[in-house]
Short mmCIF file of C-alpha atoms and ligand atoms in Angstrom, two decimals:
data_model
loop_
_atom_site.label_atom_id
_atom_site.label_comp_id
_atom_site.label_asym_id
_atom_site.label_seq_id
_atom_site.Cartn_x
_atom_site.Cartn_y
_atom_site.Cartn_z
CA UNK Q 20 -15.51 19.46 -21.15
CA UNK Q 21 -15.29 16.94 -18.37
CA UNK Q 22 -17.44 13.85 -18.76
CA UNK Q 23 -19.89 12.64 -16.14
CA UNK Q 24 -18.19 9.34 -15.27
CA UNK Q 25 -14.52 8.32 -15.16
CA UNK Q 26 -13.82 4.62 -14.87
CA UNK Q 27 -10.36 4.16 -13.37
CA UNK Q 28 -8.82 0.82 -14.28
CA UNK Q 29 -5.56 -0.36 -12.67
CA UNK Q 30 -3.76 -2.63 -15.11
CA UNK Q 31 -0.60 -4.68 -14.88
CA UNK Q 32 0.18 -7.15 -17.65
CA UNK Q 33 -3.35 -7.00 -19.04
CA UNK Q 34 -2.59 -6.22 -22.70
CA UNK Q 35 -4.90 -8.90 -24.03
CA UNK Q 36 -7.82 -7.64 -21.94
CA UNK Q 37 -7.60 -3.89 -22.60
CA UNK Q 38 -9.44 -3.62 -25.95
CA UNK Q 39 -12.22 -5.94 -24.86
CA UNK Q 40 -12.56 -4.01 -21.63
CA UNK Q 41 -13.26 -0.78 -23.57
CA UNK Q 42 -15.80 -2.60 -25.80
CA UNK Q 43 -17.80 -4.12 -22.93
CA UNK Q 44 -17.90 -0.82 -21.02
CA UNK Q 45 -19.08 1.01 -24.17
CA UNK Q 46 -21.83 -1.56 -24.63
CA UNK Q 47 -22.91 -1.24 -21.00
CA UNK Q 48 -23.13 2.56 -20.99
CA UNK Q 49 -24.96 3.77 -24.13
CA UNK Q 50 -26.08 7.37 -23.88
CA UNK Q 51 -23.76 8.09 -20.95
CA UNK Q 52 -20.86 10.54 -21.07
CA UNK Q 53 -18.03 8.34 -19.79
CA UNK Q 54 -14.27 7.85 -20.15
CA UNK Q 55 -11.92 5.13 -19.05
CA UNK Q 56 -8.56 5.95 -17.40
CA UNK Q 57 -6.13 3.02 -17.44
CA UNK Q 58 -3.21 3.16 -15.03
CA UNK Q 59 -0.45 0.91 -16.31
CA UNK Q 60 2.71 0.35 -14.26
CA UNK Q 61 4.97 0.00 -17.27
CA UNK Q 62 3.87 -3.62 -17.78
CA UNK Q 63 6.49 -5.77 -19.51
CA UNK Q 64 3.80 -7.33 -21.78
CA UNK Q 65 3.60 -4.22 -23.98
CA UNK Q 66 0.35 -2.82 -22.56
CA UNK Q 67 1.61 0.70 -23.22
CA UNK Q 68 1.65 0.26 -27.02
CA UNK Q 69 -1.86 -1.15 -26.89
CA UNK Q 70 -3.05 1.83 -24.79
CA UNK Q 71 -1.54 4.28 -27.28
CA UNK Q 72 -3.38 2.53 -30.11
CA UNK Q 73 -6.69 2.38 -28.23
CA UNK Q 74 -6.57 6.05 -27.30
CA UNK Q 75 -5.77 7.03 -30.90
CA UNK Q 76 -8.90 5.22 -32.03
CA UNK Q 77 -11.20 6.27 -29.19
CA UNK Q 78 -11.10 9.61 -27.36
CA UNK Q 79 -12.88 8.01 -24.40
CA UNK Q 80 -9.68 6.10 -23.63
CA UNK Q 81 -7.10 7.87 -21.49
CA UNK Q 82 -4.18 6.45 -19.56
CA UNK Q 83 -1.42 7.09 -17.07
CA UNK Q 84 1.86 5.29 -17.51
CA UNK Q 85 3.82 4.94 -14.26
CA UNK Q 86 7.46 3.99 -14.55
CA UNK Q 87 9.38 2.44 -11.66
CA UNK Q 88 6.37 2.13 -9.37
CA UNK Q 89 3.89 -0.63 -8.53
CA UNK Q 90 0.69 -0.99 -6.55
CA UNK Q 91 -3.00 -1.33 -7.25
CA UNK Q 92 -4.27 1.21 -4.70
CA UNK Q 93 -1.73 3.91 -5.52
CA UNK Q 94 -2.44 3.35 -9.24
CA UNK Q 95 -6.16 3.99 -8.65
CA UNK Q 96 -5.41 7.17 -6.70
CA UNK Q 97 -3.25 8.48 -9.52
CA UNK Q 98 -5.92 7.68 -12.09
CA UNK Q 99 -8.50 9.53 -10.01
CA UNK Q 100 -6.12 12.48 -9.81
CA UNK Q 101 -6.47 13.18 -13.55
CA UNK Q 102 -10.26 12.94 -13.59
CA UNK Q 103 -12.57 15.95 -13.48
CA UNK Q 104 -15.77 13.87 -13.63
CA UNK Q 105 -18.61 14.12 -11.15
CA UNK Q 106 -18.54 10.36 -10.54
CA UNK Q 107 -15.54 8.03 -10.45
CA UNK Q 108 -15.62 4.24 -10.66
CA UNK Q 109 -12.83 1.74 -10.01
CA UNK Q 110 -12.91 -1.51 -11.95
CA UNK Q 111 -10.36 -4.23 -12.77
CA UNK Q 112 -8.95 -4.62 -16.29
CA UNK Q 113 -9.38 -8.39 -16.45
CA UNK Q 114 -13.17 -8.45 -17.07
CA UNK Q 115 -13.87 -10.20 -13.74
CA UNK Q 116 -16.10 -7.31 -12.61
CA UNK Q 117 -19.54 -7.21 -14.23
CA UNK Q 118 -19.76 -4.07 -16.38
CA UNK Q 119 -23.56 -4.43 -16.54
CA UNK Q 120 -23.63 -3.14 -12.95
CA UNK Q 121 -22.21 0.24 -14.02
CA UNK Q 122 -25.56 1.80 -15.12
CA UNK Q 123 -27.30 0.95 -11.83
CA UNK Q 124 -24.30 2.19 -9.83
CA UNK Q 125 -24.47 5.49 -11.73
CA UNK Q 126 -28.26 5.76 -11.36
CA UNK Q 127 -27.95 5.20 -7.60
CA UNK Q 128 -25.43 8.03 -7.22
CA UNK Q 129 -27.46 10.33 -9.48
CA UNK Q 130 -30.82 9.75 -7.80
CA UNK Q 131 -30.22 8.79 -4.20
CA UNK Q 132 -28.57 10.43 -1.19
CA UNK Q 133 -25.58 8.16 -1.47
CA UNK Q 134 -21.79 8.77 -1.62
CA UNK Q 135 -20.47 5.37 -2.57
CA UNK Q 136 -21.88 2.32 -4.38
CA UNK Q 137 -20.10 -0.99 -3.94
CA UNK Q 138 -20.30 -3.97 -6.27
CA UNK Q 139 -20.58 -6.76 -3.72
CA UNK Q 140 -19.79 -10.46 -4.08
CA UNK Q 141 -21.29 -11.21 -0.68
CA UNK Q 142 -24.57 -9.27 -0.83
CA UNK Q 143 -27.87 -11.20 -1.38
CA UNK Q 144 -27.58 -12.55 -4.97
CA UNK Q 145 -23.89 -11.77 -5.41
CA UNK Q 146 -21.34 -14.52 -5.85
CA UNK Q 147 -18.08 -15.85 -7.19
CA UNK Q 148 -17.69 -17.95 -10.30
CA UNK Q 149 -15.21 -20.83 -10.16
CA UNK Q 150 -12.88 -19.97 -7.28
CA UNK Q 151 -10.90 -22.74 -5.58
CA UNK Q 152 -12.09 -23.38 -2.03
CA UNK Q 153 -8.69 -22.09 -0.72
CA UNK Q 154 -9.03 -18.73 -2.45
CA UNK Q 155 -12.69 -18.41 -1.40
CA UNK Q 156 -11.77 -19.19 2.20
CA UNK Q 157 -8.91 -16.64 2.17
CA UNK Q 158 -11.25 -13.96 0.84
CA UNK Q 159 -13.86 -14.76 3.50
CA UNK Q 160 -11.20 -14.60 6.22
CA UNK Q 161 -9.89 -11.25 4.97
CA UNK Q 162 -13.45 -9.86 4.88
CA UNK Q 163 -14.21 -11.15 8.37
CA UNK Q 164 -10.96 -9.71 9.76
CA UNK Q 165 -11.80 -6.34 8.32
CA UNK Q 166 -15.29 -6.29 9.85
CA UNK Q 167 -13.91 -7.27 13.29
CA UNK Q 168 -11.18 -4.69 13.28
CA UNK Q 169 -12.74 -1.77 11.47
CA UNK Q 170 -16.45 -2.27 12.22
CA UNK Q 171 -17.33 -0.96 8.75
CA UNK Q 172 -20.87 -2.28 8.12
CA UNK Q 173 -20.56 -3.46 4.52
CA UNK Q 174 -20.68 -7.02 3.20
CA UNK Q 175 -17.70 -6.73 0.81
CA UNK Q 176 -15.20 -4.11 2.08
CA UNK Q 177 -12.46 -5.77 0.00
CA UNK Q 178 -14.28 -5.38 -3.30
CA UNK Q 179 -12.25 -3.83 -6.08
CA UNK Q 180 -15.39 -2.64 -7.90
CA UNK Q 181 -17.13 0.56 -6.79
CA UNK Q 182 -18.26 4.06 -7.78
CA UNK Q 183 -18.16 7.27 -5.75
CA UNK Q 184 -18.79 11.00 -5.90
CA UNK Q 185 -15.66 12.96 -6.65
CA UNK Q 186 -16.09 14.88 -3.32
CA UNK Q 187 -15.43 11.59 -1.51
CA UNK Q 188 -12.12 11.26 -3.32
CA UNK Q 189 -11.25 14.91 -2.65
CA UNK Q 190 -12.04 14.76 1.07
CA UNK Q 191 -10.20 11.46 1.69
CA UNK Q 192 -7.21 11.53 -0.65
CA UNK Q 193 -4.72 13.06 1.79
CA UNK Q 194 -5.58 10.59 4.55
CA UNK Q 195 -5.37 7.51 2.33
CA UNK Q 196 -2.67 4.94 2.89
CA UNK Q 197 -2.47 3.96 -0.81
CA UNK Q 198 -0.77 0.69 0.23
CA UNK Q 199 -1.52 -2.65 -1.39
CA UNK Q 200 -4.74 -3.84 -3.05
CA UNK Q 201 -7.52 -2.64 -0.78
CA UNK Q 202 -8.41 0.76 -2.12
CA UNK Q 203 -12.12 0.56 -1.15
CA UNK Q 204 -11.37 -0.23 2.50
CA UNK Q 205 -8.83 2.58 2.44
CA UNK Q 206 -11.63 4.98 1.34
CA UNK Q 207 -14.06 3.68 3.96
CA UNK Q 208 -11.49 4.18 6.71
CA UNK Q 209 -10.03 7.46 5.49
CA UNK Q 210 -13.15 9.53 4.74
CA UNK Q 211 -13.47 12.31 7.34
CA UNK Q 212 -17.22 11.63 7.84
CA UNK Q 213 -19.07 8.28 7.62
CA UNK Q 214 -20.03 7.58 4.01
CA UNK Q 215 -23.58 6.87 2.83
CA UNK Q 216 -23.04 3.49 1.20
CA UNK Q 217 -25.19 1.27 -1.03
CA UNK Q 218 -24.21 -2.25 -2.03
CA UNK Q 219 -25.32 -3.85 -5.29
CA UNK Q 220 -24.77 -7.58 -5.84
CA UNK Q 221 -22.79 -8.99 -8.77
CA UNK Q 222 -21.09 -12.24 -9.69
CA UNK Q 223 -17.28 -12.09 -9.82
CA UNK Q 224 -16.28 -13.78 -13.09
CA UNK Q 225 -13.31 -15.91 -14.06
CA UNK Q 226 -10.31 -14.44 -15.81
CA UNK Q 227 -9.96 -15.06 -19.55
CA UNK Q 228 -6.35 -13.93 -20.02
CA UNK Q 229 -3.38 -13.33 -17.75
CA UNK Q 230 -3.09 -14.14 -14.06
CA UNK Q 231 -3.91 -12.65 -10.66
CA UNK Q 232 -1.27 -10.47 -8.98
CA UNK Q 233 -2.47 -11.33 -5.49
CA UNK Q 234 0.37 -12.87 -3.49
CA UNK Q 235 1.75 -13.18 0.06
CA UNK Q 236 3.16 -9.64 -0.06
CA UNK Q 237 -0.33 -8.31 -0.94
CA UNK Q 238 -1.66 -10.16 2.14
CA UNK Q 239 0.99 -8.55 4.34
CA UNK Q 240 0.22 -5.14 2.88
CA UNK Q 241 -3.44 -5.72 3.73
CA UNK Q 242 -2.53 -6.37 7.40
CA UNK Q 243 -0.37 -3.23 7.36
CA UNK Q 244 -3.32 -1.21 6.02
CA UNK Q 245 -5.58 -2.50 8.82
CA UNK Q 246 -2.91 -1.66 11.42
CA UNK Q 247 -2.25 1.79 9.98
CA UNK Q 248 -5.93 2.64 9.94
CA UNK Q 249 -6.56 1.44 13.51
CA UNK Q 250 -3.53 1.58 15.82
CA UNK Q 251 -1.68 3.81 13.33
CA UNK Q 252 -3.60 6.84 14.52
CA UNK Q 253 -1.73 6.59 17.82
CA UNK Q 254 1.49 4.90 16.77
CA UNK Q 255 3.11 4.82 13.32
CA UNK Q 256 3.14 1.23 12.03
CA UNK Q 257 6.78 1.49 10.98
CA UNK Q 258 7.64 2.43 14.60
CA UNK Q 259 5.86 -0.72 15.85
CA UNK Q 260 7.90 -2.80 13.38
CA UNK Q 261 11.03 -0.96 14.50
CA UNK Q 262 10.31 -1.80 18.17
CA UNK Q 263 9.65 -5.47 17.32
CA UNK Q 264 12.95 -5.60 15.48
CA UNK Q 265 14.60 -3.93 18.50
CA UNK Q 266 13.15 -6.55 20.88
CA UNK Q 267 14.32 -9.42 18.72
CA UNK Q 268 17.70 -7.62 18.62
CA UNK Q 269 17.75 -7.62 22.42
CA UNK Q 270 17.19 -11.39 22.49
CA UNK Q 271 19.99 -11.82 19.94
CA UNK Q 272 22.25 -9.56 22.04
CA UNK Q 273 21.71 -11.69 25.16
CA UNK Q 274 22.32 -14.92 23.24
CA UNK Q 275 25.58 -13.55 21.81
CA UNK Q 276 26.64 -12.28 25.26
CA UNK Q 277 25.97 -15.68 26.79
CA UNK Q 278 27.93 -17.38 24.02
CA UNK Q 279 30.96 -15.10 24.38
CA UNK Q 280 31.04 -14.65 28.16
CA UNK Q 281 29.66 -17.92 29.50
CA UNK Q 282 30.41 -20.50 26.84
CA UNK Q 283 33.70 -19.07 25.56
CA UNK Q 284 34.75 -17.44 28.90
CA UNK Q 285 35.72 -14.11 27.32
CA UNK Q 286 36.06 -10.96 29.43
CA UNK Q 287 32.73 -9.25 30.07
CA UNK Q 288 33.47 -5.97 28.27
CA UNK Q 289 34.73 -7.75 25.14
CA UNK Q 290 31.66 -10.00 25.11
CA UNK Q 291 29.34 -7.04 25.62
CA UNK Q 292 31.02 -5.08 22.81
CA UNK Q 293 30.74 -8.03 20.37
CA UNK Q 294 27.10 -8.63 21.34
CA UNK Q 295 26.29 -4.92 20.87
CA UNK Q 296 27.91 -4.78 17.44
CA UNK Q 297 26.23 -8.04 16.39
CA UNK Q 298 22.79 -6.91 17.54
CA UNK Q 299 23.20 -3.56 15.81
CA UNK Q 300 24.11 -5.24 12.52
CA UNK Q 301 21.15 -7.63 12.65
CA UNK Q 302 18.81 -4.78 13.64
CA UNK Q 303 20.03 -2.81 10.66
CA UNK Q 304 19.58 -5.74 8.29
CA UNK Q 305 16.06 -6.56 9.49
CA UNK Q 306 14.94 -2.92 9.46
CA UNK Q 307 16.39 -2.58 5.99
CA UNK Q 308 14.52 -5.68 4.80
CA UNK Q 309 11.22 -5.16 6.62
CA UNK Q 310 10.56 -1.78 8.25
CA UNK Q 311 11.97 0.30 5.41
CA UNK Q 312 11.66 -2.29 2.63
CA UNK Q 313 10.43 0.21 0.04
CA UNK Q 314 13.63 2.23 0.40
CA UNK Q 315 15.97 -0.72 0.95
CA UNK Q 316 19.74 -0.11 0.70
CA UNK Q 317 21.57 -2.65 -1.45
CA UNK Q 318 25.07 -3.71 -2.55
CA UNK Q 319 27.84 -1.18 -2.13
CA UNK Q 320 25.56 1.13 -0.15
CA UNK Q 321 25.08 -1.40 2.67
CA UNK Q 322 28.38 -0.75 4.43
CA UNK Q 323 28.11 3.07 4.59
CA UNK Q 324 24.47 2.53 5.66
CA UNK Q 325 25.47 0.31 8.60
CA UNK Q 326 28.21 2.75 9.64
CA UNK Q 327 25.82 5.69 9.57
CA UNK Q 328 23.31 3.62 11.54
CA UNK Q 329 26.00 2.76 14.14
CA UNK Q 330 26.89 6.46 14.61
CA UNK Q 331 23.23 7.37 15.09
CA UNK Q 332 22.66 4.51 17.55
CA UNK Q 333 25.81 5.70 19.39
CA UNK Q 334 24.22 9.12 19.94
CA UNK Q 335 21.00 7.33 20.94
CA UNK Q 336 22.92 5.37 23.55
CA UNK Q 337 24.48 8.55 24.99
CA UNK Q 338 21.04 10.21 25.20
CA UNK Q 339 19.67 7.06 26.80
CA UNK Q 340 22.36 6.91 29.52
CA UNK Q 341 22.33 10.67 30.19
CA UNK Q 342 18.55 10.78 30.68
CA UNK Q 343 18.45 7.58 32.74
CA UNK Q 344 21.31 8.81 34.94
CA UNK Q 345 19.66 12.20 35.45
CA UNK Q 346 16.39 10.56 36.52
CA UNK Q 347 18.19 8.12 38.80
CA UNK Q 348 19.96 11.05 40.52
CA UNK Q 349 16.53 12.63 41.06
CA UNK Q 350 15.49 9.49 43.01
CA UNK Q 351 13.37 7.93 40.26
CA UNK Q 352 13.48 4.11 40.81
CA UNK Q 353 16.30 2.46 38.85
CA UNK Q 354 14.02 0.34 36.66
CA UNK Q 355 11.83 3.31 35.67
CA UNK Q 356 14.90 5.44 34.91
CA UNK Q 357 16.22 2.55 32.78
CA UNK Q 358 12.97 2.12 30.84
CA UNK Q 359 12.58 5.86 30.17
CA UNK Q 360 16.22 6.09 29.00
CA UNK Q 361 15.78 3.09 26.69
CA UNK Q 362 12.49 4.51 25.35
CA UNK Q 363 14.08 7.85 24.55
CA UNK Q 364 17.00 6.04 22.88
CA UNK Q 365 14.56 3.99 20.76
CA UNK Q 366 12.58 7.04 19.63
CA UNK Q 367 15.81 8.90 18.81
CA UNK Q 368 17.22 5.94 16.85
CA UNK Q 369 13.95 5.47 14.93
CA UNK Q 370 13.38 9.11 14.06
CA UNK Q 371 16.96 9.96 13.15
CA UNK Q 372 17.85 6.74 11.32
CA UNK Q 373 14.60 7.00 9.35
CA UNK Q 374 15.51 10.52 8.25
CA UNK Q 375 19.24 10.07 7.79
CA UNK Q 376 19.95 6.42 6.83
CA UNK Q 377 16.75 5.56 4.98
CA UNK Q 378 16.29 9.18 3.82
CA UNK Q 379 19.67 8.79 2.12
CA UNK Q 380 18.41 5.43 0.75
CA UNK Q 381 15.56 7.25 -1.01
CA UNK Q 382 18.05 9.61 -2.66
CA UNK Q 383 20.19 6.65 -3.75
CA UNK Q 384 17.11 4.97 -5.26
CA UNK Q 385 16.09 8.10 -7.12
CA UNK Q 386 19.59 8.63 -8.49
CA UNK Q 387 19.76 4.98 -9.63
CA UNK Q 388 16.39 5.23 -11.41
CA UNK Q 389 17.50 8.43 -13.09
CA UNK Q 390 20.71 6.81 -14.34
CA UNK Q 391 18.93 3.68 -15.57
CA UNK Q 392 16.18 5.58 -17.40
CA UNK Q 393 17.53 9.00 -18.41
CA UNK Q 394 14.81 9.54 -21.01
CA UNK Q 395 11.89 8.68 -18.74
CA UNK Q 396 10.50 11.68 -16.91
CA UNK Q 397 7.31 12.05 -14.95
CA UNK Q 398 4.47 9.59 -15.59
CA UNK Q 399 2.81 10.28 -18.92
CA UNK Q 400 -0.90 10.94 -18.98
CA UNK Q 401 -2.71 11.10 -22.25
CA UNK Q 402 -5.98 11.67 -23.97
CA UNK Q 403 -4.29 11.21 -27.27
CA UNK Q 404 -3.16 14.85 -27.46
CA UNK Q 405 -1.26 15.23 -24.17
N1 LIG O 6 -1.29 -0.50 -12.21
C1 LIG O 6 -1.30 -1.63 -11.48
N2 LIG O 6 -0.24 -1.89 -10.67
N3 LIG O 6 -2.33 -2.47 -11.57
C2 LIG O 6 -2.30 -3.61 -10.84
C3 LIG O 6 -1.23 -3.94 -9.98
C4 LIG O 6 -0.14 -3.02 -9.89
O1 LIG O 6 0.84 -3.22 -9.18
N4 LIG O 6 -1.51 -5.13 -9.38
C5 LIG O 6 -2.69 -5.52 -9.88
N5 LIG O 6 -3.17 -4.62 -10.77
C6 LIG O 6 -4.44 -4.65 -11.53
C7 LIG O 6 -4.63 -5.92 -12.35
O2 LIG O 6 -4.05 -5.81 -13.61
C8 LIG O 6 -6.14 -6.02 -12.41
O3 LIG O 6 -6.69 -5.20 -13.42
C9 LIG O 6 -6.56 -5.46 -11.05
O4 LIG O 6 -5.50 -4.64 -10.60
C10 LIG O 6 -6.87 -6.57 -10.03
O5 LIG O 6 -5.74 -7.41 -9.91
P1 LIG O 6 -5.87 -9.01 -9.91
O6 LIG O 6 -4.50 -9.53 -9.77
O7 LIG O 6 -6.71 -9.46 -11.07
O8 LIG O 6 -6.64 -9.23 -8.51
P2 LIG O 6 -7.75 -10.30 -8.15
O9 LIG O 6 -8.67 -10.62 -9.30
O10 LIG O 6 -7.09 -11.42 -7.47
O11 LIG O 6 -8.62 -9.47 -7.08
C11 LIG O 6 -9.38 -8.33 -7.48
O12 LIG O 6 -10.74 -8.42 -7.33
C12 LIG O 6 -11.20 -8.60 -6.00
C13 LIG O 6 -12.71 -8.57 -5.99
O13 LIG O 6 -13.21 -7.33 -6.43
C14 LIG O 6 -8.90 -7.12 -6.72
O14 LIG O 6 -9.53 -5.95 -7.21
C15 LIG O 6 -9.21 -7.28 -5.25
O15 LIG O 6 -8.82 -6.10 -4.55
C16 LIG O 6 -10.70 -7.52 -5.08
O16 LIG O 6 -10.98 -7.91 -3.77
MN1 LIG O 7 -8.59 -10.23 -11.24
#
């Protein structure tokens, strides 16, 4: 029988906190039918062994072990995916979120017309214990940015502590970005209808063991989430990155052309060919590092990747010139014909290289993982028996 409340807990390198986490939740929720679902990304500190032990001792402890993947938000979504409870909470494993808020969160969802309850650091008596002024300032800035861009009227949209009805999860899950840390904001922006939200204040505590996983990359992922959920409806974020890379490639092309033709007095066609090849290589490298960083090609696969990319861009160039020429013949002004041709070339290059070059990269990655870990199959979920 499903329990009433699942508490999903993303955990990476939190072995020393896991047992205590179960104890404090148990103490906070007497008389409630709850379970905790840890989602551990194969932490190197041996969290898995600890989770096996805890779930042997206590049937309220379940877990998902993900191998070869990382990410707080995606971990939470996978934990929610194995819950059948009416209410689902998300809470950190490091005891910084106040478990004593859980009963009032649950009571609010049970008794009020409300879809989502947020534990808020910035609501009336909420607060933060012992943060450096830099970290506090960064958090304030992130919160402010979110309220400017998304207009979501909550005081702490970046909170990692909240509880919702399972229907909210079900209606939003396919629209969610699942990128980075900000799972709550992802829910607020992905739900098909505006959510009825309540905020309850709490004081964010200090960590006892381990360290925070928040870093520059998490900050960048946060900006990507905001972009995806605003402009992304009209334009895929990876296409915007691709265009930016293309524009910087154009600047590089012109610089190389000037160097070859003007400074070194080479023939124009040789200079143009060198500049084209140079720009294509740098475009490939930057797209590989930034736009498609999660499927990055490495080592011996780089050269075939660049060659494939060059062939695709070659077709893109032909399409570009053919279309531009056709329009020019039809008396479209030269500059408009040029822009349309270049635009079509860019869309072609993006769509086809994404599918072919970085589609192949995904297959390479999967094959490599398979070779490195032949005995590791799908993520393991467990309630002791499974
Ligand atoms: N499975 C998994 N995979 N868990 C992760 C990962 C990951 O890649 N990265 C972090 N976690 C887990 C941590 O183990 C911890 O339980 C929780 O996610 C939060 O990570 P911290 O590194 O402790 O983040 P923080 O304390 O700086 O910030 C947290 O609290 C803020 C206030 O609620 C986060 O939840 C923020 O999103 C939140 O704003
Ligand atoms: Mn933390």
